[in-house]
CSV table of C-alpha atoms in Angstrom, one decimal:
chain,number,residue,atom,x,y,z
D,1,MET,CA,0.0,0.0,0.0
D,2,VAL,CA,1.2,3.5,-0.8
D,3,ARG,CA,1.8,5.5,2.4
D,4,THR,CA,2.8,9.1,2.4
D,5,ARG,CA,3.2,11.6,5.2
D,6,PHE,CA,3.2,15.3,5.9
D,7,ALA,CA,5.7,16.1,8.7
D,8,PRO,CA,5.7,19.8,9.6
D,9,SER,CA,7.4,21.5,12.4
D,10,PRO,CA,5.0,23.4,14.7
D,11,THR,CA,6.2,26.9,14.0
D,12,GLY,CA,2.9,28.8,14.1
D,13,TYR,CA,1.7,29.1,10.5
D,14,MET,CA,1.3,27.1,7.3
D,15,HIS,CA,3.5,28.6,4.6
D,16,ILE,CA,2.8,28.0,1.0
D,17,GLY,CA,5.7,25.5,0.4
D,18,ASN,CA,4.6,23.4,3.3
D,19,LEU,CA,1.0,23.3,2.1
D,20,ARG,CA,2.2,22.2,-1.4
D,21,THR,CA,4.2,19.4,0.2
D,22,ALA,CA,1.2,18.3,2.1
D,23,LEU,CA,-1.0,18.5,-1.0
D,24,TYR,CA,1.3,16.5,-3.2
D,25,ALA,CA,1.8,13.8,-0.6
D,26,TYR,CA,-2.0,13.6,-0.1
D,27,LEU,CA,-2.7,13.4,-3.8
D,28,ILE,CA,-0.2,10.6,-4.3
D,29,ALA,CA,-1.7,8.6,-1.5
D,30,LYS,CA,-5.4,9.2,-2.5
D,31,LYS,CA,-4.8,8.4,-6.2
D,32,SER,CA,-3.5,5.0,-5.2
D,33,ASP,CA,-6.1,4.4,-2.5
D,34,GLY,CA,-3.3,4.6,0.0
D,35,LYS,CA,-2.9,6.3,3.4
D,36,PHE,CA,-1.8,9.8,4.2
D,37,LEU,CA,-0.2,10.5,7.6
D,38,LEU,CA,0.3,13.6,9.7
D,39,ARG,CA,3.4,13.6,11.9
D,40,ILE,CA,4.5,16.5,14.0
D,41,GLU,CA,8.3,17.0,14.0
D,42,ASP,CA,8.9,19.0,17.2
D,43,THR,CA,12.4,17.9,18.1
D,44,ASP,CA,13.7,21.5,17.6
D,45,GLN,CA,12.0,22.8,20.8
D,46,LYS,CA,13.4,26.3,20.3
D,47,ARG,CA,11.3,26.8,17.2
D,48,THR,CA,8.1,25.3,18.6
D,49,VAL,CA,5.3,27.9,19.0
D,50,ASP,CA,2.4,27.4,21.4
D,51,ASP,CA,-0.9,26.3,19.8
D,52,SER,CA,0.8,25.8,16.5
D,53,VAL,CA,-0.3,22.1,16.2
D,54,GLU,CA,-3.8,23.4,16.2
D,55,VAL,CA,-2.9,25.7,13.3
D,56,ILE,CA,-1.7,22.7,11.4
D,57,TYR,CA,-4.9,20.8,12.1
D,58,SER,CA,-7.1,23.7,11.1
D,59,SER,CA,-5.1,24.6,8.0
D,60,LEU,CA,-5.3,21.0,6.7
D,61,ALA,CA,-9.0,20.9,7.4
D,62,LEU,CA,-9.7,24.2,5.6
D,63,ALA,CA,-7.6,23.1,2.7
D,64,GLY,CA,-9.6,19.9,2.4
D,65,ILE,CA,-6.6,17.7,3.1
D,66,GLU,CA,-7.8,14.9,5.4
D,67,TYR,CA,-5.2,12.7,7.0
D,68,ASP,CA,-5.9,9.0,7.7
D,69,GLU,CA,-3.5,8.7,10.6
D,70,GLY,CA,-2.0,11.3,13.0
D,71,PRO,CA,-1.7,12.4,16.6
D,72,ASP,CA,-5.5,12.3,17.0
D,73,LYS,CA,-6.0,9.3,14.6
D,74,ASP,CA,-3.9,6.4,15.7
D,75,GLY,CA,-3.5,3.9,12.9
D,76,GLY,CA,-1.2,1.6,14.9
D,77,PHE,CA,2.1,3.4,14.0
D,78,GLY,CA,2.1,6.1,16.7
D,79,PRO,CA,3.0,8.1,18.6
D,80,TYR,CA,2.8,10.6,15.7
D,81,ILE,CA,4.6,13.4,17.6
D,82,GLN,CA,8.4,13.1,17.6
D,83,SER,CA,9.0,14.4,21.1
D,84,GLU,CA,6.9,11.4,22.3
D,85,ARG,CA,9.2,8.9,20.5
D,86,ARG,CA,12.4,9.5,22.4
D,87,ASN,CA,12.8,5.9,23.5
D,88,ILE,CA,12.4,4.7,19.9
D,89,TYR,CA,15.2,7.0,18.7
D,90,LYS,CA,17.4,6.1,21.7
D,91,LYS,CA,17.1,2.4,20.8
D,92,HIS,CA,18.1,3.0,17.2
D,93,ILE,CA,20.9,5.4,17.9
D,94,GLU,CA,22.5,2.8,20.2
D,95,GLU,CA,22.2,0.2,17.5
D,96,LEU,CA,24.0,2.6,15.1
D,97,ILE,CA,26.8,3.3,17.6
D,98,SER,CA,27.2,-0.5,18.3
D,99,SER,CA,27.6,-1.2,14.6
D,100,GLY,CA,30.1,1.6,14.1
D,101,LYS,CA,27.8,3.5,11.8
D,102,ALA,CA,27.6,6.5,14.3
D,103,PHE,CA,29.9,7.8,17.0
D,104,ARG,CA,29.7,10.0,20.1
D,105,CYS,CA,31.3,13.5,20.1
D,106,PHE,CA,32.2,14.8,23.5
D,107,CYS,CA,33.6,18.2,22.3
D,108,THR,CA,32.2,21.4,23.6
D,109,LYS,CA,30.8,24.0,21.2
D,110,GLU,CA,34.0,26.1,21.5
D,111,GLU,CA,36.2,23.0,20.9
D,112,LEU,CA,34.2,22.0,17.9
D,113,GLU,CA,34.5,25.5,16.4
D,114,LYS,CA,38.2,25.5,16.9
D,115,GLU,CA,38.5,21.9,15.5
D,116,ARG,CA,36.4,22.8,12.5
D,117,GLU,CA,38.5,25.9,11.8
D,118,ASP,CA,41.8,23.9,12.0
D,119,PHE,CA,40.4,21.1,9.9
D,120,SER,CA,39.3,23.5,7.2
D,121,LYS,CA,42.7,25.1,7.0
D,122,LYS,CA,44.4,21.7,6.7
D,123,TYR,CA,41.8,20.1,4.3
D,124,PRO,CA,40.1,23.0,2.6
D,125,ALA,CA,38.4,20.8,0.0
D,126,LYS,CA,37.1,18.1,2.4
D,127,PRO,CA,34.0,18.1,4.6
D,128,PHE,CA,34.7,18.4,8.4
D,129,ARG,CA,35.7,15.2,10.2
D,130,ASP,CA,35.2,15.2,14.0
D,131,LYS,CA,38.3,13.9,15.9
D,132,CYS,CA,36.0,12.0,18.3
D,133,ARG,CA,35.2,9.5,15.5
D,134,ASP,CA,38.6,7.9,16.3
D,135,LEU,CA,38.3,7.8,20.1
D,136,SER,CA,39.3,4.5,21.7
D,137,ALA,CA,36.8,2.4,23.6
D,138,ALA,CA,38.7,3.3,26.8
D,139,GLU,CA,38.4,7.0,26.1
D,140,ILE,CA,34.7,6.7,25.3
D,141,ASP,CA,34.1,4.7,28.6
D,142,GLU,CA,36.0,7.3,30.6
D,143,ASN,CA,33.9,10.2,29.1
D,144,LEU,CA,30.7,8.3,29.7
D,145,SER,CA,31.6,7.4,33.3
D,146,SER,CA,32.4,11.1,34.1
D,147,GLY,CA,29.0,12.1,32.8
D,148,LYS,CA,30.4,14.2,30.0
D,149,PRO,CA,27.7,15.4,27.6
D,150,PHE,CA,27.8,14.3,24.0
D,151,ILE,CA,26.1,14.5,20.6
D,152,VAL,CA,26.0,11.6,18.1
D,153,ARG,CA,27.2,11.9,14.5
D,154,GLN,CA,26.7,9.7,11.6
D,155,ARG,CA,29.9,7.9,10.5
D,156,ILE,CA,30.3,8.4,6.7
D,157,PRO,CA,32.4,5.9,4.7
D,158,GLU,CA,35.7,7.5,3.5
D,159,THR,CA,35.5,5.6,0.2
D,160,GLY,CA,32.9,4.6,-2.3
D,161,THR,CA,29.9,6.3,-3.7
D,162,THR,CA,26.2,6.6,-2.8
D,163,THR,CA,23.5,6.8,-5.5
D,164,PHE,CA,20.2,8.5,-4.8
D,165,ASN,CA,17.2,8.3,-7.2
D,166,ASP,CA,14.5,10.9,-7.2
D,167,MET,CA,11.3,10.8,-9.2
D,168,VAL,CA,11.8,14.5,-10.2
D,169,PHE,CA,15.5,14.9,-10.5
D,170,GLY,CA,16.5,11.4,-11.5
D,171,SER,CA,19.7,9.5,-10.4
D,172,ILE,CA,22.4,11.4,-8.5
D,173,THR,CA,25.7,9.9,-7.4
D,174,VAL,CA,28.1,11.4,-5.0
D,175,GLU,CA,31.5,10.5,-3.5
D,176,ASN,CA,31.1,9.5,0.1
D,177,ASN,CA,34.2,11.5,1.1
D,178,THR,CA,32.4,14.7,0.1
D,179,LEU,CA,29.5,14.2,2.6
D,180,ASP,CA,29.7,15.8,6.0
D,181,GLU,CA,29.1,13.7,9.1
D,182,GLN,CA,25.8,15.1,10.3
D,183,VAL,CA,24.5,15.3,13.8
D,184,LEU,CA,21.9,12.6,14.5
D,185,MET,CA,21.3,13.1,18.2
D,186,LYS,CA,21.6,16.3,20.2
D,187,ALA,CA,23.0,16.7,23.7
D,188,ASP,CA,19.5,17.0,25.1
D,189,GLY,CA,18.7,13.4,23.9
D,190,LEU,CA,16.4,14.6,21.1
D,191,PRO,CA,17.2,13.5,17.6
D,192,THR,CA,17.8,15.9,14.7
D,193,TYR,CA,15.4,16.0,11.8
D,194,ASN,CA,18.0,14.1,9.7
D,195,PHE,CA,17.8,11.1,12.0
D,196,ALA,CA,14.3,11.1,13.2
D,197,ASN,CA,12.7,11.3,9.8
D,198,VAL,CA,14.5,8.2,8.6
D,199,ILE,CA,13.5,6.2,11.7
D,200,ASP,CA,9.9,7.4,11.6
D,201,ASP,CA,9.5,6.9,7.8
D,202,HIS,CA,10.7,3.4,8.1
D,203,LEU,CA,8.7,2.4,11.2
D,204,MET,CA,5.6,4.1,9.8
D,205,GLU,CA,6.1,2.2,6.5
D,206,ILE,CA,6.2,5.4,4.3
D,207,THR,CA,6.6,4.4,0.7
D,208,HIS,CA,6.9,7.8,-0.9
D,209,VAL,CA,8.7,10.8,0.8
D,210,VAL,CA,7.7,14.2,-0.5
D,211,ARG,CA,9.7,17.2,0.6
D,212,GLY,CA,11.4,20.4,-0.6
D,213,TYR,CA,14.4,20.7,-2.8
D,214,GLU,CA,16.5,22.0,0.1
D,215,TYR,CA,16.7,18.4,1.4
D,216,LEU,CA,18.0,17.0,-1.9
D,217,SER,CA,21.6,17.3,-0.9
D,218,SER,CA,21.0,15.4,2.3
D,219,ALA,CA,19.3,12.4,0.7
D,220,HIS,CA,22.5,10.4,0.2
D,221,LYS,CA,23.2,10.6,3.9
D,222,TYR,CA,19.6,9.4,4.6
D,223,ASN,CA,20.2,6.5,2.2
D,224,LEU,CA,23.4,5.5,4.1
D,225,LEU,CA,21.3,5.4,7.3
D,226,TYR,CA,18.7,3.2,5.7
D,227,GLU,CA,21.5,0.9,4.5
D,228,SER,CA,23.1,0.9,8.0
D,229,PHE,CA,19.9,-0.6,9.3
D,230,GLY,CA,19.4,-2.9,6.3
D,231,TRP,CA,16.1,-1.2,5.5
D,232,ASP,CA,14.4,-0.6,2.1
D,233,ILE,CA,14.7,3.0,0.8
D,234,PRO,CA,11.4,4.8,0.0
D,235,GLN,CA,10.7,6.6,-3.3
D,236,TYR,CA,11.8,10.2,-3.1
D,237,ILE,CA,10.0,13.2,-4.6
D,238,HIS,CA,11.9,16.5,-4.1
D,239,LEU,CA,9.9,19.6,-5.0
D,240,PRO,CA,11.4,22.7,-6.7
D,241,HIS,CA,11.5,26.0,-4.9
D,242,ILE,CA,8.6,28.4,-5.0
D,243,LEU,CA,9.9,31.9,-5.8
D,244,ARG,CA,8.5,35.4,-5.8
D,245,GLU,CA,8.1,37.2,-9.1
D,246,ASP,CA,11.4,39.0,-8.3
D,247,GLY,CA,13.2,35.7,-8.2
D,248,LYS,CA,13.6,35.5,-4.4
D,249,LYS,CA,12.4,32.5,-2.3
D,250,LEU,CA,9.0,33.0,-0.6
D,251,SER,CA,9.6,34.0,3.0
D,252,LYS,CA,7.2,34.9,5.8
D,253,ARG,CA,9.9,37.2,7.1
D,254,GLU,CA,9.9,39.1,3.8
D,255,GLY,CA,6.1,39.6,4.1
D,256,ASP,CA,5.0,36.8,1.8
D,257,ALA,CA,1.6,35.4,2.5
D,258,SER,CA,1.0,32.2,4.4
D,259,PHE,CA,-2.1,30.0,3.8
D,260,GLN,CA,-4.0,31.8,6.6
D,261,ASP,CA,-2.9,35.2,5.2
D,262,LEU,CA,-4.4,34.3,1.8
D,263,LEU,CA,-7.6,33.2,3.5
D,264,ASP,CA,-7.7,36.5,5.4
D,265,LEU,CA,-7.3,38.3,2.1
D,266,GLY,CA,-10.5,36.8,0.8
D,267,TYR,CA,-9.3,33.9,-1.3
D,268,LEU,CA,-11.1,30.6,-1.3
D,269,PRO,CA,-9.4,27.5,0.0
D,270,SER,CA,-10.3,25.6,-3.2
D,271,ALA,CA,-8.7,28.3,-5.3
D,272,ILE,CA,-5.5,28.4,-3.2
D,273,ILE,CA,-5.2,24.6,-3.4
D,274,ASN,CA,-5.9,24.7,-7.2
D,275,TYR,CA,-3.1,27.3,-7.6
D,276,ILE,CA,-0.6,25.6,-5.3
D,277,ALA,CA,-1.0,22.3,-7.1
D,278,MET,CA,0.1,24.1,-10.3
D,279,LEU,CA,3.3,25.5,-8.7
D,280,GLY,CA,5.6,23.0,-10.2
D,281,TRP,CA,3.1,20.6,-11.7
D,282,ASN,CA,0.8,20.6,-14.8
D,283,PRO,CA,-1.5,17.9,-16.2
D,284,GLY,CA,0.0,18.0,-19.7
D,285,THR,CA,-3.0,19.9,-21.0
D,286,GLU,CA,-4.2,23.5,-21.2
D,287,GLU,CA,-6.6,22.9,-18.3
D,288,GLU,CA,-6.1,25.1,-15.2
D,289,PHE,CA,-9.3,24.9,-13.2
D,290,PHE,CA,-9.2,21.9,-10.8
D,291,THR,CA,-11.3,20.8,-7.8
D,292,MET,CA,-9.7,18.6,-5.2
D,293,HIS,CA,-11.5,15.6,-6.8
D,294,ASP,CA,-10.0,16.6,-10.2
D,295,LEU,CA,-6.5,16.8,-8.7
D,296,ILE,CA,-6.8,13.3,-7.1
D,297,SER,CA,-7.7,11.8,-10.5
D,298,LYS,CA,-5.2,13.7,-12.6
D,299,PHE,CA,-2.1,14.3,-10.4
D,300,THR,CA,1.0,12.3,-11.2
D,301,PRO,CA,4.5,13.0,-9.7
D,302,GLU,CA,6.0,12.3,-13.1
D,303,ARG,CA,4.5,15.7,-14.2
D,304,ILE,CA,6.4,17.7,-11.5
D,305,ASN,CA,8.8,20.1,-13.1
D,306,LYS,CA,12.4,20.5,-12.1
D,307,SER,CA,12.3,24.2,-12.6
D,308,ASN,CA,11.5,26.6,-9.8
D,309,ALA,CA,7.9,27.8,-9.7
D,310,ILE,CA,6.9,31.5,-9.6
D,311,PHE,CA,4.1,32.6,-7.3
D,312,SER,CA,1.8,35.1,-8.9
D,313,MET,CA,-0.9,36.9,-6.9
D,314,ALA,CA,-2.5,37.9,-10.2
D,315,LYS,CA,-2.8,34.3,-11.3
D,316,LEU,CA,-4.2,33.2,-8.0
D,317,THR,CA,-6.7,36.1,-8.1
D,318,TRP,CA,-7.8,35.0,-11.6
D,319,LEU,CA,-8.3,31.4,-10.4
D,320,ASN,CA,-10.2,32.7,-7.3
D,321,ASN,CA,-12.7,34.4,-9.5
D,322,LEU,CA,-13.3,31.1,-11.4
D,323,HIS,CA,-13.8,29.3,-8.1
D,324,ILE,CA,-16.2,31.9,-6.9
D,325,LYS,CA,-18.2,31.6,-10.1
D,326,ALA,CA,-18.3,27.8,-9.6
D,327,MET,CA,-19.8,28.1,-6.1
D,328,ASP,CA,-23.3,27.1,-5.2
D,329,PHE,CA,-25.2,30.4,-4.9
D,330,GLU,CA,-26.5,29.8,-1.4
D,331,ALA,CA,-23.0,29.0,-0.2
D,332,PHE,CA,-21.7,32.1,-1.9
D,333,HIS,CA,-24.3,34.3,-0.3
D,334,LYS,CA,-23.6,32.9,3.1
D,335,LYS,CA,-19.9,33.6,2.8
D,336,ALA,CA,-20.6,37.0,1.2
D,337,SER,CA,-22.9,38.0,4.0
D,338,ASP,CA,-20.0,37.9,6.5
D,339,HIS,CA,-18.6,40.9,4.5
D,340,TYR,CA,-21.9,42.9,4.3
D,341,THR,CA,-22.3,45.7,6.9
D,342,ALA,CA,-25.2,45.5,9.4
D,343,GLU,CA,-26.6,48.7,7.8
D,344,LEU,CA,-26.6,47.2,4.3
D,345,LYS,CA,-28.3,44.0,5.6
D,346,GLU,CA,-31.0,46.2,7.2
D,347,MET,CA,-31.6,48.5,4.2
D,348,LEU,CA,-31.6,46.1,1.2
D,349,ASP,CA,-32.2,42.6,0.0
D,350,THR,CA,-28.6,41.4,0.1
D,351,LYS,CA,-29.4,38.3,-2.0
D,352,LYS,CA,-30.0,40.6,-4.9
D,353,ILE,CA,-26.5,42.1,-4.2
D,354,SER,CA,-24.9,38.7,-4.0
D,355,LYS,CA,-26.4,37.7,-7.4
D,356,LEU,CA,-25.0,41.0,-8.9
D,357,ILE,CA,-21.5,40.7,-7.6
D,358,MET,CA,-20.9,36.9,-7.7
D,359,GLU,CA,-19.7,36.7,-11.3
D,360,ARG,CA,-17.6,39.8,-10.9
D,361,LEU,CA,-15.9,39.3,-7.6
D,362,GLU,CA,-12.2,38.4,-7.5
D,363,THR,CA,-11.8,38.1,-3.7
D,364,PHE,CA,-14.3,38.3,-0.9
D,365,ASN,CA,-12.4,41.2,0.7
D,366,GLN,CA,-13.5,43.4,-2.3
D,367,ILE,CA,-17.1,43.2,-1.1
D,368,PRO,CA,-17.1,46.3,1.1
D,369,GLU,CA,-15.6,48.6,-1.6
D,370,LYS,CA,-17.9,47.1,-4.3
D,371,THR,CA,-21.1,47.5,-2.2
D,372,ASP,CA,-20.6,50.7,-0.1
D,373,PHE,CA,-22.4,52.9,-2.7
D,374,PHE,CA,-25.6,50.9,-2.1
D,375,ILE,CA,-25.9,52.6,1.3
D,376,GLU,CA,-24.9,56.1,0.3
D,377,VAL,CA,-23.4,58.1,-2.5
D,378,PRO,CA,-21.1,60.9,-1.4
D,379,TYR,CA,-20.5,64.1,-3.3
D,380,ILE,CA,-19.8,63.3,-7.0
D,381,ASP,CA,-17.0,65.1,-8.7
D,382,PRO,CA,-18.4,66.3,-12.0
D,383,ALA,CA,-15.2,65.1,-13.7
D,384,LEU,CA,-16.5,61.6,-13.2
D,385,TYR,CA,-19.1,62.2,-16.0
D,386,ASP,CA,-16.3,62.8,-18.5
D,387,ASN,CA,-16.0,59.8,-20.8
D,388,LYS,CA,-15.2,60.4,-24.5
D,389,LYS,CA,-15.9,56.8,-25.4
D,390,MET,CA,-19.4,57.1,-23.9
D,391,LYS,CA,-19.9,60.6,-25.5
D,392,SER,CA,-20.5,62.0,-22.0
D,393,ASP,CA,-19.4,65.1,-20.1
D,394,PRO,CA,-20.9,67.1,-17.2
D,395,VAL,CA,-23.0,69.2,-19.5
D,396,SER,CA,-24.5,66.4,-21.5
D,397,ALA,CA,-24.8,64.3,-18.4
D,398,LYS,CA,-27.1,66.9,-16.7
D,399,ILE,CA,-29.3,67.1,-19.8
D,400,MET,CA,-29.7,63.3,-19.9
D,401,LEU,CA,-30.4,63.0,-16.2
D,402,ASP,CA,-33.1,65.6,-16.5
D,403,LYS,CA,-34.7,63.8,-19.4
D,404,MET,CA,-34.3,60.4,-17.6
D,405,ILE,CA,-36.7,61.3,-14.7
D,406,PRO,CA,-40.0,60.9,-16.5
D,407,TYR,CA,-39.0,57.6,-18.1
D,408,ILE,CA,-38.0,56.3,-14.6
D,409,GLU,CA,-41.2,57.7,-13.0
D,410,LYS,CA,-43.5,55.8,-15.3
D,411,VAL,CA,-41.9,52.4,-14.6
D,412,GLU,CA,-44.6,50.4,-12.7
D,413,THR,CA,-43.2,46.9,-12.2
D,414,TRP,CA,-39.7,47.6,-10.8
D,415,ASN,CA,-37.0,45.2,-11.8
D,416,ASN,CA,-33.8,45.1,-13.9
D,417,GLU,CA,-35.6,44.4,-17.1
D,418,THR,CA,-38.2,47.2,-16.8
D,419,VAL,CA,-35.6,49.8,-15.7
D,420,PHE,CA,-33.3,48.8,-18.6
D,421,ALA,CA,-36.3,49.1,-21.0
D,422,ALA,CA,-36.9,52.7,-19.7
D,423,PHE,CA,-33.3,53.6,-20.4
D,424,GLN,CA,-33.5,52.0,-23.9
D,425,GLU,CA,-36.6,54.0,-24.6
D,426,LEU,CA,-34.8,57.3,-23.7
D,427,ILE,CA,-31.8,56.2,-25.9
D,428,SER,CA,-34.1,55.6,-28.8
D,429,ALA,CA,-36.0,58.8,-28.3
D,430,GLU,CA,-32.7,60.8,-28.3
D,431,GLY,CA,-31.1,58.9,-31.1
D,432,CYS,CA,-27.9,58.7,-29.1
D,433,LYS,CA,-25.4,56.0,-28.2
D,434,ALA,CA,-26.3,53.9,-25.2
D,435,GLY,CA,-23.3,55.1,-23.2
D,436,THR,CA,-24.5,58.7,-23.4
D,437,VAL,CA,-27.5,57.7,-21.2
D,438,LEU,CA,-26.2,54.8,-19.2
D,439,TRP,CA,-22.8,56.3,-18.2
D,440,PRO,CA,-24.3,59.3,-16.4
D,441,ALA,CA,-27.0,57.1,-14.9
D,442,ARG,CA,-24.3,54.8,-13.4
D,443,ILE,CA,-22.3,57.7,-12.0
D,444,ALA,CA,-25.4,59.3,-10.5
D,445,LEU,CA,-26.6,56.1,-8.9
D,446,SER,CA,-23.2,54.9,-7.6
D,447,GLY,CA,-20.7,57.8,-7.6
D,448,LYS,CA,-18.2,55.4,-9.2
D,449,GLN,CA,-17.0,54.8,-12.7
D,450,SER,CA,-16.6,51.1,-12.1
D,451,THR,CA,-19.4,49.0,-10.4
D,452,PRO,CA,-20.3,45.3,-10.2
D,453,GLY,CA,-23.4,46.0,-12.3
D,454,GLY,CA,-24.9,48.4,-14.7
D,455,ALA,CA,-27.2,51.3,-14.0
D,456,SER,CA,-30.4,49.3,-14.3
D,457,GLU,CA,-29.1,46.5,-12.0
D,458,ILE,CA,-28.1,49.1,-9.4
D,459,ALA,CA,-31.5,50.9,-9.7
D,460,TYR,CA,-33.3,47.6,-9.3
D,461,ILE,CA,-31.5,46.9,-6.0
D,462,ILE,CA,-31.8,50.3,-4.4
D,463,GLY,CA,-35.5,50.8,-5.5
D,464,LYS,CA,-37.5,53.3,-7.4
D,465,ASN,CA,-37.6,56.1,-4.8
D,466,GLU,CA,-33.9,56.0,-4.0
D,467,THR,CA,-33.1,55.8,-7.8
D,468,LEU,CA,-35.1,59.0,-8.4
D,469,LYS,CA,-33.6,60.7,-5.4
D,470,ARG,CA,-30.1,60.0,-6.5
D,471,ILE,CA,-30.7,61.2,-10.0
D,472,ARG,CA,-32.2,64.5,-8.7
D,473,ASP,CA,-29.3,64.9,-6.3
D,474,ALA,CA,-26.9,64.5,-9.1
D,475,ILE,CA,-28.7,67.1,-11.2
D,476,LYS,CA,-28.4,69.6,-8.3
D,477,HIS,CA,-24.6,68.9,-8.1
D,478,LEU,CA,-24.3,69.6,-11.8
D,479,SER,CA,-26.3,72.8,-11.8
């Protein structure tokens, strides 16, 4: 059975790269009717943020990524939180030390820095080799007996090569003597990511490991650990970086949006997931709109690109509009209602407003600015009536607004169609372009040159009396 995992550190937010990793791992598992696991990698206690595990849970739920096993869903492979697996790591680190595949380093931080500096001067082209790798059994026993603290390093072979195969980047071979001897266990008894992820992935029977490109250079050392234990090596899928449009890596510190930030900006989870799926992957067709169901059926890791992906807010916004259009109207109205003011809800039928803006909305956060004129139209600058294309200026606008009143007054059944028909009647009677009438009508009713609907649609929503009032007010301002 295909088993994948998402193993985030609880740092307080879900950044875009992490969410893409989770999504791809989820899609690979679901397409094969496999299992997708959530594992919390909290061995770096300094980076752990309070309540951040809850952020991970809520982010995955909002994204529609449901894990089959995790801290709150024991599938028989737990615990699923690394800080609760200390005894498991201790057992395996002792096994590595006994077999000579790892060694204890008793040096202090200051001693290590000096040793590393001296080594680099003597062997500038070689990775650092800790002198403790050559301690005798007697020296090790003496240090242990005296209670001297230590870390544990992986012992890398000085000869030979290690080949690593990745589903995206292919086969990569390195000389073992170019690999550094990474720390596996810290002095506090907690494992590093580099050790714990290998132990956990094997014991949890992970078949496909999905992670970022930054771990590609460490994969050979992971493979040596697998070989040290005599374990099968999983399939690796390393993902290219996600870059900003200026070519820099996405970074929360640089102000780039996290998943929650994008939600707060009014983007739909489905649109975010759709867009993130395409940051480094494509289906091999021109298709760009995908639901989660579509992605499960069409996603294949073989279509992941080696090139870095560019994050474009404009493209995400375009996709968000498509996902808004695809929503069930009642679901859209319910979500839109959260953005309507209490005054707007009290004054007007907001379902009419929802129907008007649904097709035109890019993000839900645009709703206040797109609907504020329904409540009140402030003073209108006469310059707004200037529009050469519409054959409109303040003088002609006042004339048309004056002539418009009797046509509006005689409308009995008030709806978009009847109001539009009244405008059309005036256009025919004047023998002018439609814009010469409709442009000043839009400005008078909204005070804006751009609105989510035309003049007749606005008039229908605000009602006959308010429509006539706004037209008369506009005439006064133009006098």
